[in-house]
PDB file of C-alpha atoms and ligand atoms in Angstrom:
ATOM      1  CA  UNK A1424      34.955-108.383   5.458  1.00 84.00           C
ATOM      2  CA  UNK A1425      37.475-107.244   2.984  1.00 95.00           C
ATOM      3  CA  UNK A1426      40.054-104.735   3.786  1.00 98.00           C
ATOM      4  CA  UNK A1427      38.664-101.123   3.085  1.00 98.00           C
ATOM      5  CA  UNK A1428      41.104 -98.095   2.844  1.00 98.00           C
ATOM      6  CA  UNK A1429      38.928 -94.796   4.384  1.00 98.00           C
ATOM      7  CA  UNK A1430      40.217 -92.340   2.591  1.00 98.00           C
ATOM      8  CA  UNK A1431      40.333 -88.929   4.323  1.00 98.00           C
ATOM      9  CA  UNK A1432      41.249 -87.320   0.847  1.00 98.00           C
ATOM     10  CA  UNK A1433      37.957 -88.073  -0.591  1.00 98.00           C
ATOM     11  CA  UNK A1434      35.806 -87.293   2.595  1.00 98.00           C
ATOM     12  CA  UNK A1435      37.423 -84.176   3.252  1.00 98.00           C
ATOM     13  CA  UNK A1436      36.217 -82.978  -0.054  1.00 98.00           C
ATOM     14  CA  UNK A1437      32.827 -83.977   0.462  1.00 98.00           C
ATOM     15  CA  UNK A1438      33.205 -81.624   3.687  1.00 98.00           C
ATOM     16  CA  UNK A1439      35.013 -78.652   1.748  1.00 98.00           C
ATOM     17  CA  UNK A1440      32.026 -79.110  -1.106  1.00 98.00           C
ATOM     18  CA  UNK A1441      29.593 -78.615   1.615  1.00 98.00           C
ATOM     19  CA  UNK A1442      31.014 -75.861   3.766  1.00 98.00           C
ATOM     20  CA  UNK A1443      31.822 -74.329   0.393  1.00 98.00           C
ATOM     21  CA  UNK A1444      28.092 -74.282  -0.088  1.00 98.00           C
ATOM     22  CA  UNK A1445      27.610 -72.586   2.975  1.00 97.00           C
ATOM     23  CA  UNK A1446      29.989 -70.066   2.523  1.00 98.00           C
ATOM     24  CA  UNK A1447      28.658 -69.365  -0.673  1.00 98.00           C
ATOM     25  CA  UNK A1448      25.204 -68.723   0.881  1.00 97.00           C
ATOM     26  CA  UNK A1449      26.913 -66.609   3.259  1.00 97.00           C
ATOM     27  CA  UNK A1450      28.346 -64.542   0.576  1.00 97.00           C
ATOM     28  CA  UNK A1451      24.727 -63.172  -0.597  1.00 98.00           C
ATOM     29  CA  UNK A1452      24.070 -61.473   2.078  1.00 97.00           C
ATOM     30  CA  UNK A1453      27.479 -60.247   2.065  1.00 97.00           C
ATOM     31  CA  UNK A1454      29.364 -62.285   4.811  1.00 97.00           C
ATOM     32  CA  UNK A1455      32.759 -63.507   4.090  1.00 98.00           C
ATOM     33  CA  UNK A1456      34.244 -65.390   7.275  1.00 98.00           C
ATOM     34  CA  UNK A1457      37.657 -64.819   7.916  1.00 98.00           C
ATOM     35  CA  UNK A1458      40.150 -66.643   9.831  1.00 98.00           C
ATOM     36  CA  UNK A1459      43.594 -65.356  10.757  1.00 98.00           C
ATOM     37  CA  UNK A1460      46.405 -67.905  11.425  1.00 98.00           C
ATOM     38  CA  UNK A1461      49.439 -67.278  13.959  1.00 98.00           C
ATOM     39  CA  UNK A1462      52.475 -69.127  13.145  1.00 98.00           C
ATOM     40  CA  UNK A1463      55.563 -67.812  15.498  1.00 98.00           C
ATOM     41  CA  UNK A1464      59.179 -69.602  14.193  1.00 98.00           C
ATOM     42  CA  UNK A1465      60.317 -71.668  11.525  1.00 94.00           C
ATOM     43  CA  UNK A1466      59.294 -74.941  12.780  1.00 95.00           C
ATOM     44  CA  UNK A1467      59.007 -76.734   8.942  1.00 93.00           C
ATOM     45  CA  UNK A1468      56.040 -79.396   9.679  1.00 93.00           C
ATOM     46  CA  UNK A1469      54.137 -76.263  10.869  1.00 96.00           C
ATOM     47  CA  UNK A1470      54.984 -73.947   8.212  1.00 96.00           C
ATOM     48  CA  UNK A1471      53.282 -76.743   6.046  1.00 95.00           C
ATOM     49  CA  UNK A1472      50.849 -77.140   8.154  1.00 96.00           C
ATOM     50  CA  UNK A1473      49.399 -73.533   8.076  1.00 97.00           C
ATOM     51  CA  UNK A1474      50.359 -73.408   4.278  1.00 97.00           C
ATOM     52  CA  UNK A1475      47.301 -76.113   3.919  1.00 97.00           C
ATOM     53  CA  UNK A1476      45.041 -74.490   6.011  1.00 98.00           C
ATOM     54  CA  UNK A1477      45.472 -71.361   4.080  1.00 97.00           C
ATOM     55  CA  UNK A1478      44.968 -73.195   0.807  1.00 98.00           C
ATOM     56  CA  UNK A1479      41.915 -74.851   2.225  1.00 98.00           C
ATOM     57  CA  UNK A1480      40.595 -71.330   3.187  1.00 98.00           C
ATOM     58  CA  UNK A1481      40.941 -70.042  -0.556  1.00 98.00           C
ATOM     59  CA  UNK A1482      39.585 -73.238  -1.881  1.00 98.00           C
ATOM     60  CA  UNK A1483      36.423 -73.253  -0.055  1.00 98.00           C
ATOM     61  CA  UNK A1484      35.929 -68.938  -0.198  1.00 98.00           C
ATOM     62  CA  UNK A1485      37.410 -67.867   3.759  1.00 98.00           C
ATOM     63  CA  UNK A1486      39.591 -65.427   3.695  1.00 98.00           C
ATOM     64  CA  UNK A1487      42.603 -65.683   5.436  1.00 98.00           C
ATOM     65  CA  UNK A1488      45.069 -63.301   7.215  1.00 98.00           C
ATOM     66  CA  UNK A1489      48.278 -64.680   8.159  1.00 97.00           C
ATOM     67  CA  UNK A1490      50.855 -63.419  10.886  1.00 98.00           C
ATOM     68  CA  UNK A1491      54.099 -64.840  10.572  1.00 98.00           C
ATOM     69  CA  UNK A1492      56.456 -63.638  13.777  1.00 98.00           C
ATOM     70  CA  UNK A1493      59.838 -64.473  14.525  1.00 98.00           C
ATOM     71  CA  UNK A1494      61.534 -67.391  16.501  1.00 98.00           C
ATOM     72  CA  UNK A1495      62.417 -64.535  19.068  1.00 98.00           C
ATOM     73  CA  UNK A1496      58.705 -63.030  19.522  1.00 98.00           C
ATOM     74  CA  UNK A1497      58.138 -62.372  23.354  1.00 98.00           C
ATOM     75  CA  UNK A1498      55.212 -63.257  24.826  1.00 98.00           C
ATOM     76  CA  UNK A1499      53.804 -59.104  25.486  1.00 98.00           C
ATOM     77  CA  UNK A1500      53.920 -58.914  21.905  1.00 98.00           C
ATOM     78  CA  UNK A1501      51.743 -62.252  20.966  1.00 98.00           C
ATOM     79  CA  UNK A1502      49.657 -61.416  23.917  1.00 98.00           C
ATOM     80  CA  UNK A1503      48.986 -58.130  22.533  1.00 98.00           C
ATOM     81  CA  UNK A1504      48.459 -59.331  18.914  1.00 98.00           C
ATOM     82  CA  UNK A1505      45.633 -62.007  20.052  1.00 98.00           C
ATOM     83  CA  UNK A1506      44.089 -59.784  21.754  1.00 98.00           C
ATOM     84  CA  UNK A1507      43.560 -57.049  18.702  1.00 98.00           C
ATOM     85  CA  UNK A1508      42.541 -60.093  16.777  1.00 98.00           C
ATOM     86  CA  UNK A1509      40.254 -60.695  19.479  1.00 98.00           C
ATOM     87  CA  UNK A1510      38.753 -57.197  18.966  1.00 98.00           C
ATOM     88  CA  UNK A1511      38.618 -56.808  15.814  1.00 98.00           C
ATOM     89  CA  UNK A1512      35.466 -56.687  13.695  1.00 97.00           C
ATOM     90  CA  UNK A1513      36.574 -58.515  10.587  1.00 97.00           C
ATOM     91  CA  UNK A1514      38.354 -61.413  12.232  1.00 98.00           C
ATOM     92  CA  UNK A1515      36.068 -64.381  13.085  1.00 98.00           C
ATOM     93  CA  UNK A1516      37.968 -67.302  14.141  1.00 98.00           C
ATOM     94  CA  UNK A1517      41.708 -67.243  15.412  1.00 98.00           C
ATOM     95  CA  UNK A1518      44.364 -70.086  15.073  1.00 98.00           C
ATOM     96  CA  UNK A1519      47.487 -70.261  16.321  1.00 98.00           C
ATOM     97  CA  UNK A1520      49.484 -72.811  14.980  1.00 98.00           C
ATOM     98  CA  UNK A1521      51.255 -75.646  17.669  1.00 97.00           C
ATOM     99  CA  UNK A1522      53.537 -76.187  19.103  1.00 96.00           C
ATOM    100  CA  UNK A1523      54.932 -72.600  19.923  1.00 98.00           C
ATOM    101  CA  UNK A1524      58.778 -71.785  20.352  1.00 98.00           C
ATOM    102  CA  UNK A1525      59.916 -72.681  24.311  1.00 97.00           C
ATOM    103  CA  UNK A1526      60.006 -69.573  25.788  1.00 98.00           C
ATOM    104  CA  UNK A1527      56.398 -68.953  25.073  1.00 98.00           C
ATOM    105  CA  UNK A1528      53.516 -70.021  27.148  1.00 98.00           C
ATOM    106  CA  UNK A1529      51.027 -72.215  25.464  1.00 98.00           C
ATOM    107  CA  UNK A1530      48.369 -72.356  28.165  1.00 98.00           C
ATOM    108  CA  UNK A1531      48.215 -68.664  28.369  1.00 98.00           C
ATOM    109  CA  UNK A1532      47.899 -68.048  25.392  1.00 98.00           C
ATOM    110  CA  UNK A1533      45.312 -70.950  24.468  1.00 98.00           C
ATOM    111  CA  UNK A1534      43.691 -68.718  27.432  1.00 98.00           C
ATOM    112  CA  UNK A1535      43.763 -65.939  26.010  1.00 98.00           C
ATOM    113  CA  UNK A1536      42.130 -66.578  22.283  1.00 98.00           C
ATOM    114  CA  UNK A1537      38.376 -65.692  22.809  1.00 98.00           C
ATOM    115  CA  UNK A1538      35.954 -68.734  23.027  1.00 98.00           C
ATOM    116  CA  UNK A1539      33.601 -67.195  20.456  1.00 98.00           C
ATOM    117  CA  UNK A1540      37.053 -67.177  17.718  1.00 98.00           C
ATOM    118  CA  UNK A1541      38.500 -70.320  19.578  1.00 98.00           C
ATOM    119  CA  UNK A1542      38.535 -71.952  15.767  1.00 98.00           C
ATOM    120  CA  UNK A1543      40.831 -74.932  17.620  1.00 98.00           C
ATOM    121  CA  UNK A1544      38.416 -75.545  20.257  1.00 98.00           C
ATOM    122  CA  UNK A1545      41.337 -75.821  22.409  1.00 98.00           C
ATOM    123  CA  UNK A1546      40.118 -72.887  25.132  1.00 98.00           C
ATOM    124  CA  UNK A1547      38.984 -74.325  28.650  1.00 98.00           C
ATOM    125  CA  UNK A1548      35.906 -73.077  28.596  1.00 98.00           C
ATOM    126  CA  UNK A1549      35.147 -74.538  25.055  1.00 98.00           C
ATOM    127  CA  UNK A1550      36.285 -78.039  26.290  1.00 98.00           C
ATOM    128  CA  UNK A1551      34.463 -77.825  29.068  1.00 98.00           C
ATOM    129  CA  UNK A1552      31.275 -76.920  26.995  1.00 98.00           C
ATOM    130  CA  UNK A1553      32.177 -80.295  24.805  1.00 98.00           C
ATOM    131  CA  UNK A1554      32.214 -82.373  28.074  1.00 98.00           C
ATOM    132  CA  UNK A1555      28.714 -81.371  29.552  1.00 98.00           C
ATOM    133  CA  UNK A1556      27.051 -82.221  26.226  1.00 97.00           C
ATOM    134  CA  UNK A1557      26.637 -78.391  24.383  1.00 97.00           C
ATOM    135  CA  UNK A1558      29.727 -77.936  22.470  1.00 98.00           C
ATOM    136  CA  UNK A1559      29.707 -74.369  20.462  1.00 97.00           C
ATOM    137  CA  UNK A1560      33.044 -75.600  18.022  1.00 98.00           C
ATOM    138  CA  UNK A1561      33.858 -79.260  18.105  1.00 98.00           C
ATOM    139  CA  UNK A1562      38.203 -79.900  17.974  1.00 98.00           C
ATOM    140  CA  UNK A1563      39.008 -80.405  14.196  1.00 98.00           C
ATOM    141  CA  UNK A1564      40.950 -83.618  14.546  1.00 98.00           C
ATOM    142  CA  UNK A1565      38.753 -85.353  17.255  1.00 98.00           C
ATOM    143  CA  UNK A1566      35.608 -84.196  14.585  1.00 98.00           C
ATOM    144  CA  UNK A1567      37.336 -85.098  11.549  1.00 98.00           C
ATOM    145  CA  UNK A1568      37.643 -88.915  13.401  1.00 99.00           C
ATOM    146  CA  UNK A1569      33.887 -89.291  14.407  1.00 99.00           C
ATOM    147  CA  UNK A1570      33.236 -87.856  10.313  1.00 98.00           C
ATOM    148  CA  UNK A1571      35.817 -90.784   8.934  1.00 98.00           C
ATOM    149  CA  UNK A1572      33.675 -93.529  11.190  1.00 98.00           C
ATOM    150  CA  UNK A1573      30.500 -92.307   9.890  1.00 98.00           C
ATOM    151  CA  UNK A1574      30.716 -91.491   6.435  1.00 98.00           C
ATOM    152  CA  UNK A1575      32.227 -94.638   5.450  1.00 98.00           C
ATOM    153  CA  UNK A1576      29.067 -96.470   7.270  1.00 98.00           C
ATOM    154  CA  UNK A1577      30.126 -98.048  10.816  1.00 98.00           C
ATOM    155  CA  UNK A1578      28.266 -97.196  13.517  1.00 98.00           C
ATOM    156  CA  UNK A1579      29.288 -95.738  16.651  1.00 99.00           C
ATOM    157  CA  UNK A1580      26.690 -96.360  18.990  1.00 98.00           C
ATOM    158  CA  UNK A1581      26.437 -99.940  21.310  1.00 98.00           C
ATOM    159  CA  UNK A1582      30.256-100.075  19.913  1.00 98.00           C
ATOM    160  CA  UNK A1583      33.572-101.076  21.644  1.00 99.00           C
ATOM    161  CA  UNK A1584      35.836 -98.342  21.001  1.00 99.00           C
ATOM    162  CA  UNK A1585      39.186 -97.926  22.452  1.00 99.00           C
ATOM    163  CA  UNK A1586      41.061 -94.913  22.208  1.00 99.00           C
ATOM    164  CA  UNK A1587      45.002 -95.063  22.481  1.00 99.00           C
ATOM    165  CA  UNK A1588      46.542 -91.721  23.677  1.00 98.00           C
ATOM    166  CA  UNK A1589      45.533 -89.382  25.969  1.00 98.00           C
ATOM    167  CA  UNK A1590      46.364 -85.802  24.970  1.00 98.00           C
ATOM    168  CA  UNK A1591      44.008 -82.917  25.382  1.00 97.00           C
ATOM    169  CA  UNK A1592      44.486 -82.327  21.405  1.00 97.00           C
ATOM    170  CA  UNK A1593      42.947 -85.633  20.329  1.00 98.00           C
ATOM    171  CA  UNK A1594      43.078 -88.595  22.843  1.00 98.00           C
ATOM    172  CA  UNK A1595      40.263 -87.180  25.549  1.00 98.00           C
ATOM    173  CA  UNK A1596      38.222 -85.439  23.162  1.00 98.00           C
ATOM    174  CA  UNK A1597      37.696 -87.971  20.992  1.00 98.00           C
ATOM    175  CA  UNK A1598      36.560 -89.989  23.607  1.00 98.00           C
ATOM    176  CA  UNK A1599      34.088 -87.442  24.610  1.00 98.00           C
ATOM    177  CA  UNK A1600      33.194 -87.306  21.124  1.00 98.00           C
ATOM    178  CA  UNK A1601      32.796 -91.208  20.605  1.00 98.00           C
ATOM    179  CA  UNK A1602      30.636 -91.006  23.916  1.00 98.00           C
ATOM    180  CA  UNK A1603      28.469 -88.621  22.950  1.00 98.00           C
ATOM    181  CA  UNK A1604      27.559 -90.820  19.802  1.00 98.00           C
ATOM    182  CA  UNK A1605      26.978 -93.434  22.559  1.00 98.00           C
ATOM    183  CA  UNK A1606      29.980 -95.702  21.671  1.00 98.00           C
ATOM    184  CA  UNK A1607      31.596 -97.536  24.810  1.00 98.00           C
ATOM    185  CA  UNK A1608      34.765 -96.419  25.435  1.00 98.00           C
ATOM    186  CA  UNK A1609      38.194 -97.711  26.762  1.00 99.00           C
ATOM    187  CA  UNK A1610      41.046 -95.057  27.072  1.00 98.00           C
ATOM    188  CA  UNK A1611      44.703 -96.694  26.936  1.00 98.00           C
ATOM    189  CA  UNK A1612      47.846 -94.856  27.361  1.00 98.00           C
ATOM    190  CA  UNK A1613      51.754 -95.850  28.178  1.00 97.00           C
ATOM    191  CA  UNK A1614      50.384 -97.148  31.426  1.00 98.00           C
ATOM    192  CA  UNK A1615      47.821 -99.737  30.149  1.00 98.00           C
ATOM    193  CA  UNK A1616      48.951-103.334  30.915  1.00 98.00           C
ATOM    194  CA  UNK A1617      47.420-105.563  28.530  1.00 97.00           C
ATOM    195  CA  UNK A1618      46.563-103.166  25.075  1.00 98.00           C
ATOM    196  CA  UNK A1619      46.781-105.939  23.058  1.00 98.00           C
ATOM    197  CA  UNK A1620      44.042-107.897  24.634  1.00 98.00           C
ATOM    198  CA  UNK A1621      42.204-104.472  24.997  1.00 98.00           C
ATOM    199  CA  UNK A1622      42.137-103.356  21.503  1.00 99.00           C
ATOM    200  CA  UNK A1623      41.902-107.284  20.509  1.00 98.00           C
ATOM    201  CA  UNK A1624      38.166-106.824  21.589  1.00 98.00           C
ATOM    202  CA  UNK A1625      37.273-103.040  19.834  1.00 99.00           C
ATOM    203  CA  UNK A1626      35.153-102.491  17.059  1.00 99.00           C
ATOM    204  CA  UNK A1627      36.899 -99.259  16.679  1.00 99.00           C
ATOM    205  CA  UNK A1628      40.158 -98.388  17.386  1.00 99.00           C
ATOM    206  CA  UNK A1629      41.700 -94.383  17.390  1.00 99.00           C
ATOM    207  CA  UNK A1630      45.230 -94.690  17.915  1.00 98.00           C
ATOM    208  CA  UNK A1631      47.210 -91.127  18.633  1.00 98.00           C
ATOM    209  CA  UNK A1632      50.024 -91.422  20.365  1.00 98.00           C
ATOM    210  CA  UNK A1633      53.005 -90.317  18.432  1.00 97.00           C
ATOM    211  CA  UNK A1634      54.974 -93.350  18.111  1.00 98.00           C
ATOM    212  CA  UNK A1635      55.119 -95.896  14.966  1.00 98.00           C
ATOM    213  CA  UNK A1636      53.521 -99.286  15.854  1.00 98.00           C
ATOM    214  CA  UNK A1637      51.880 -98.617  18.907  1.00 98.00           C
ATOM    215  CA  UNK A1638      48.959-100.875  16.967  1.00 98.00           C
ATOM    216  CA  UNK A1639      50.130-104.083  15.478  1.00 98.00           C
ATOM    217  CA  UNK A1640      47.953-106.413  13.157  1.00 98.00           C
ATOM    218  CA  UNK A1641      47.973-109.417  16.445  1.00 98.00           C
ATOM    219  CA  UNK A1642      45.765-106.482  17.871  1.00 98.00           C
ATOM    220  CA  UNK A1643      43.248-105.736  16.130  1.00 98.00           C
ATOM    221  CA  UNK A1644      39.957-108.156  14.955  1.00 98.00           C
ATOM    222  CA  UNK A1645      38.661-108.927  11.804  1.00 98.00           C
ATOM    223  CA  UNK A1646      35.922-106.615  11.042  1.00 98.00           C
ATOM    224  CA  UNK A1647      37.436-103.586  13.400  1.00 98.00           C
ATOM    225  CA  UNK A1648      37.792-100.155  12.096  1.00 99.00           C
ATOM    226  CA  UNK A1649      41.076 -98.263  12.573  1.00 99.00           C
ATOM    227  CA  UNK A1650      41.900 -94.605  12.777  1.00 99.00           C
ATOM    228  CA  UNK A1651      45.524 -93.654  12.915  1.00 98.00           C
ATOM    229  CA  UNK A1652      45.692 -90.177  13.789  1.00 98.00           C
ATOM    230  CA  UNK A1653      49.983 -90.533  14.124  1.00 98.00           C
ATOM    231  CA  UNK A1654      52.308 -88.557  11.974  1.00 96.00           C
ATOM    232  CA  UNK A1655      55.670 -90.224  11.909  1.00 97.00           C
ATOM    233  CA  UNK A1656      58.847 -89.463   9.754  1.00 94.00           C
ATOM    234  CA  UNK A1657      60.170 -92.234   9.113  1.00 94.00           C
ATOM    235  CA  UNK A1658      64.243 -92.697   9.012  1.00 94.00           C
ATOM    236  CA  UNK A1659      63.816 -92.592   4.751  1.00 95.00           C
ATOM    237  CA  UNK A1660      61.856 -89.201   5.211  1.00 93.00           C
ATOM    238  CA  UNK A1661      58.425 -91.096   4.452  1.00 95.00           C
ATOM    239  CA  UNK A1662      55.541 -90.478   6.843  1.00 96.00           C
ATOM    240  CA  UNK A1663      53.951 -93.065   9.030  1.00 98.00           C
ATOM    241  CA  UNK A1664      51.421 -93.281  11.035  1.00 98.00           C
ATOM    242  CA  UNK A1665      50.843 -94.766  14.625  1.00 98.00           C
ATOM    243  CA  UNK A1666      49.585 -98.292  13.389  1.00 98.00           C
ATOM    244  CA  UNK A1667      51.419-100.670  11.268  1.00 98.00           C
ATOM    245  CA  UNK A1668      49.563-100.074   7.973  1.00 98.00           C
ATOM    246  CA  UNK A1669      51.330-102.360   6.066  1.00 98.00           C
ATOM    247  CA  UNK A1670      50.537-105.688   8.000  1.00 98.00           C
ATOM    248  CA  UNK A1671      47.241-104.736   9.815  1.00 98.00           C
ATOM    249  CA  UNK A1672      45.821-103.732   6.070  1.00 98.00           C
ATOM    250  CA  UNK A1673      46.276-107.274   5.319  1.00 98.00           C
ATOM    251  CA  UNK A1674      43.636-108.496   7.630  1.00 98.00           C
ATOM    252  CA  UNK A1675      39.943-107.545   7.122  1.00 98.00           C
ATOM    253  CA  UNK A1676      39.341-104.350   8.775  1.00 98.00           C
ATOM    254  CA  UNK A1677      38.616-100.498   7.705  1.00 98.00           C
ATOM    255  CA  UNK A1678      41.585 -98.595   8.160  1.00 98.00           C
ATOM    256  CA  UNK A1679      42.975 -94.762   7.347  1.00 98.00           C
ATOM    257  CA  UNK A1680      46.132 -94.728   5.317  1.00 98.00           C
ATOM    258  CA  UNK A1681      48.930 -91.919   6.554  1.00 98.00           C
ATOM    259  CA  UNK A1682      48.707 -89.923   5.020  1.00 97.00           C
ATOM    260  CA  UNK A1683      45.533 -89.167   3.442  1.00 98.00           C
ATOM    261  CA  UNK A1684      43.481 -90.174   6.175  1.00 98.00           C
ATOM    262  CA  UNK A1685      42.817 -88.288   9.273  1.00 98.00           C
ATOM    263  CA  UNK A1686      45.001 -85.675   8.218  1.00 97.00           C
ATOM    264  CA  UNK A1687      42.912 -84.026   5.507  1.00 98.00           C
ATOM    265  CA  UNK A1688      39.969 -84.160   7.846  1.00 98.00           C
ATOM    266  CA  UNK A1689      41.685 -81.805  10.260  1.00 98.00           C
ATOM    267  CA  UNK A1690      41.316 -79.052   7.859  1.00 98.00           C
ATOM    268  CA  UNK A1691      38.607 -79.408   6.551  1.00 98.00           C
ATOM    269  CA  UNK A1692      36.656 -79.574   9.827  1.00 98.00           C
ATOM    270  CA  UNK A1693      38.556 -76.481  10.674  1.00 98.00           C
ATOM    271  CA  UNK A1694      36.975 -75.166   7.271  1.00 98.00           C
ATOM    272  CA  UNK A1695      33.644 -75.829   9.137  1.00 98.00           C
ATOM    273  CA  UNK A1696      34.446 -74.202  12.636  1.00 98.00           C
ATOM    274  CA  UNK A1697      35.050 -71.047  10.659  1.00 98.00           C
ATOM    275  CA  UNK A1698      31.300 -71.069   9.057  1.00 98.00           C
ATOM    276  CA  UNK A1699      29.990 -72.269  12.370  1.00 98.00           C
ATOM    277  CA  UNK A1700      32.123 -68.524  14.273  1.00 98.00           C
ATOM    278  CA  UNK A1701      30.277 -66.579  11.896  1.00 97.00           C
ATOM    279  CA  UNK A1702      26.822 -68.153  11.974  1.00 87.00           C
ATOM    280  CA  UNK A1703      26.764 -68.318  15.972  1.00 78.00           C
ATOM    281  CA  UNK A1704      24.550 -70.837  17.792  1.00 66.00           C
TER     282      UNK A1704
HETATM  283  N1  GUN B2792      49.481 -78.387  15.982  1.00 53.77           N
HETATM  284  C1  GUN B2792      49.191 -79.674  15.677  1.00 53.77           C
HETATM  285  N2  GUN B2792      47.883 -79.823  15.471  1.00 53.77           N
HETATM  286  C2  GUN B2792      47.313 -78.609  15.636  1.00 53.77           C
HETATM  287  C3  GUN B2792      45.993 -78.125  15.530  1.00 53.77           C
HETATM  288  O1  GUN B2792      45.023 -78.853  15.269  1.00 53.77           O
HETATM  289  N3  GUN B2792      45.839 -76.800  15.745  1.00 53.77           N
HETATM  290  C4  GUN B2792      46.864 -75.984  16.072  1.00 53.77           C
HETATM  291  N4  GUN B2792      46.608 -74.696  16.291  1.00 53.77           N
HETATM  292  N5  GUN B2792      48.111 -76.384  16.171  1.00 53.77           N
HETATM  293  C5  GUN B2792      48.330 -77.699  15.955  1.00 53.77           C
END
């Protein structure tokens, strides 16, 4: 096969068009879903982060409430602004934005969003619900992956897929998710002796680790499909992305660019986790 660029940009419009459609049939009967977004600090990626996700709410007809709190916010007081979110009538889904200042606690407060506006999908019980086979939400980024595969054609199922990384954000639920569309799946991480030969025999290949060139083009087959879920600044200020784009798009393969591949996708199955708080089961 030739090389074929996915490109998230283009998907993750087809998404927004559709939830957009949704929301839109949500709005006659007089239902607007709203999200509200937490961002505590001045971290810059995340400021742009939740800048897009508030852009993608507008474009597609969510409204959005943001809460921007100080660097120095103390736990009590994010604790106790969760929870009112959690109460309140208008608010469907609640996000807030990673990675938090030091001195706050993460878990707790992951812990503390309610499952039924846990937008993320990041709350225990919500994992737990993707493991058994029910999910309620489905994680954005491990989603937007499983979207990329299918809407550019491959098939998951019968498939060797090999995910590289770990986390609880992306590496183990997309494996769940690649599982549940009956792919086989190997799960690498800075342990694994061997990746090359592992990933040398994948049909698909997810690669989030957080470091440039973790995938090199002697790793991957002809006819494999790549998603690089890695954002990387580069020394010049570009991005990058886990995989070395530049050689392993040389060899036949589909691959996701960084950026405007996996990143887009993030949102825009966010976009759809909103719909899905407000419609219920
Ligand atoms: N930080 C990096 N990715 C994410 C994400 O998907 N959701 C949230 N809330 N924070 C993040």
């Amino acid at each position: 096969m030739e090389f074929t660029k996915i490109d998230g940009l283009k998907i993750s419009a087809e998404v927004k068009a559709e939830v957009k459609e949704e929301v839109g049939r949500l709005a006659e009967i007089g239902v607007v879903p709203c999200l509200a977004v937490v961002l505590v600090g001045d971290d810059p990626a995340s400021k742009i982060y939740v800048a897009n996700k508030q852009k993608a709410c507008e474009a597609v007809g969510i409204k959005s409430l943001s809460y921007i709190l100080p660097e120095d916010t103390e736990q009590d007081e994010l604790d106790e602004l969760i929870e009112s979110l959690n109460e309140s009538g208008e608010v469907n889904g609640i996000l807030v934005q990673l990675p938090l200042p030091k001195h706050l606690d993460e878990d707790r407060v992951i812990k503390l969003i309610s499952p039924k506006k846990d937008v993320d999908c990041f709350h225990p019980y919500n994992v737990g619900r993707l493991w058994t086979g029910d999910p309620f939400f489905l994680p954005c980024t491990p989603a937007g992956v499983i979207e990329l595969i299918k809407r550019s054609g491959f098939e998951i199922e019968g498939k060797d897929c090999v995910v590289i990384g770990r986390s609880n954000i992306v590496g183990k639920p997309v494996s769940a998710l690649l599982q549940a569309e009956n792919g086989t799946v190997t799960m690498c991480h800075s342990k694994t002796k061997n990746l090359g030969e592992i990933c040398k025999r994948a049909d698909i290949i997810v690669v989030a680790t957080g470091h440039p060139n973790t995938l090199t083009a002697d790793m991957v087959k002809n006819g494999a499909v790549v998603i690089d879920v890695g954002i990387n600044r580069k020394p010049d200020g570009k991005l990058c992305g886990d995989a070395d784009y530049e050689n392993i798009s040389k060899k036949g393969v589909a691959m996701t660019p960084v950026p405007g591949g996996v990143g887009p996708m993030t949102i825009a199955m966010l976009m759809k986790n909103c719909v899905k708080a407000v419609s219920g089961e």
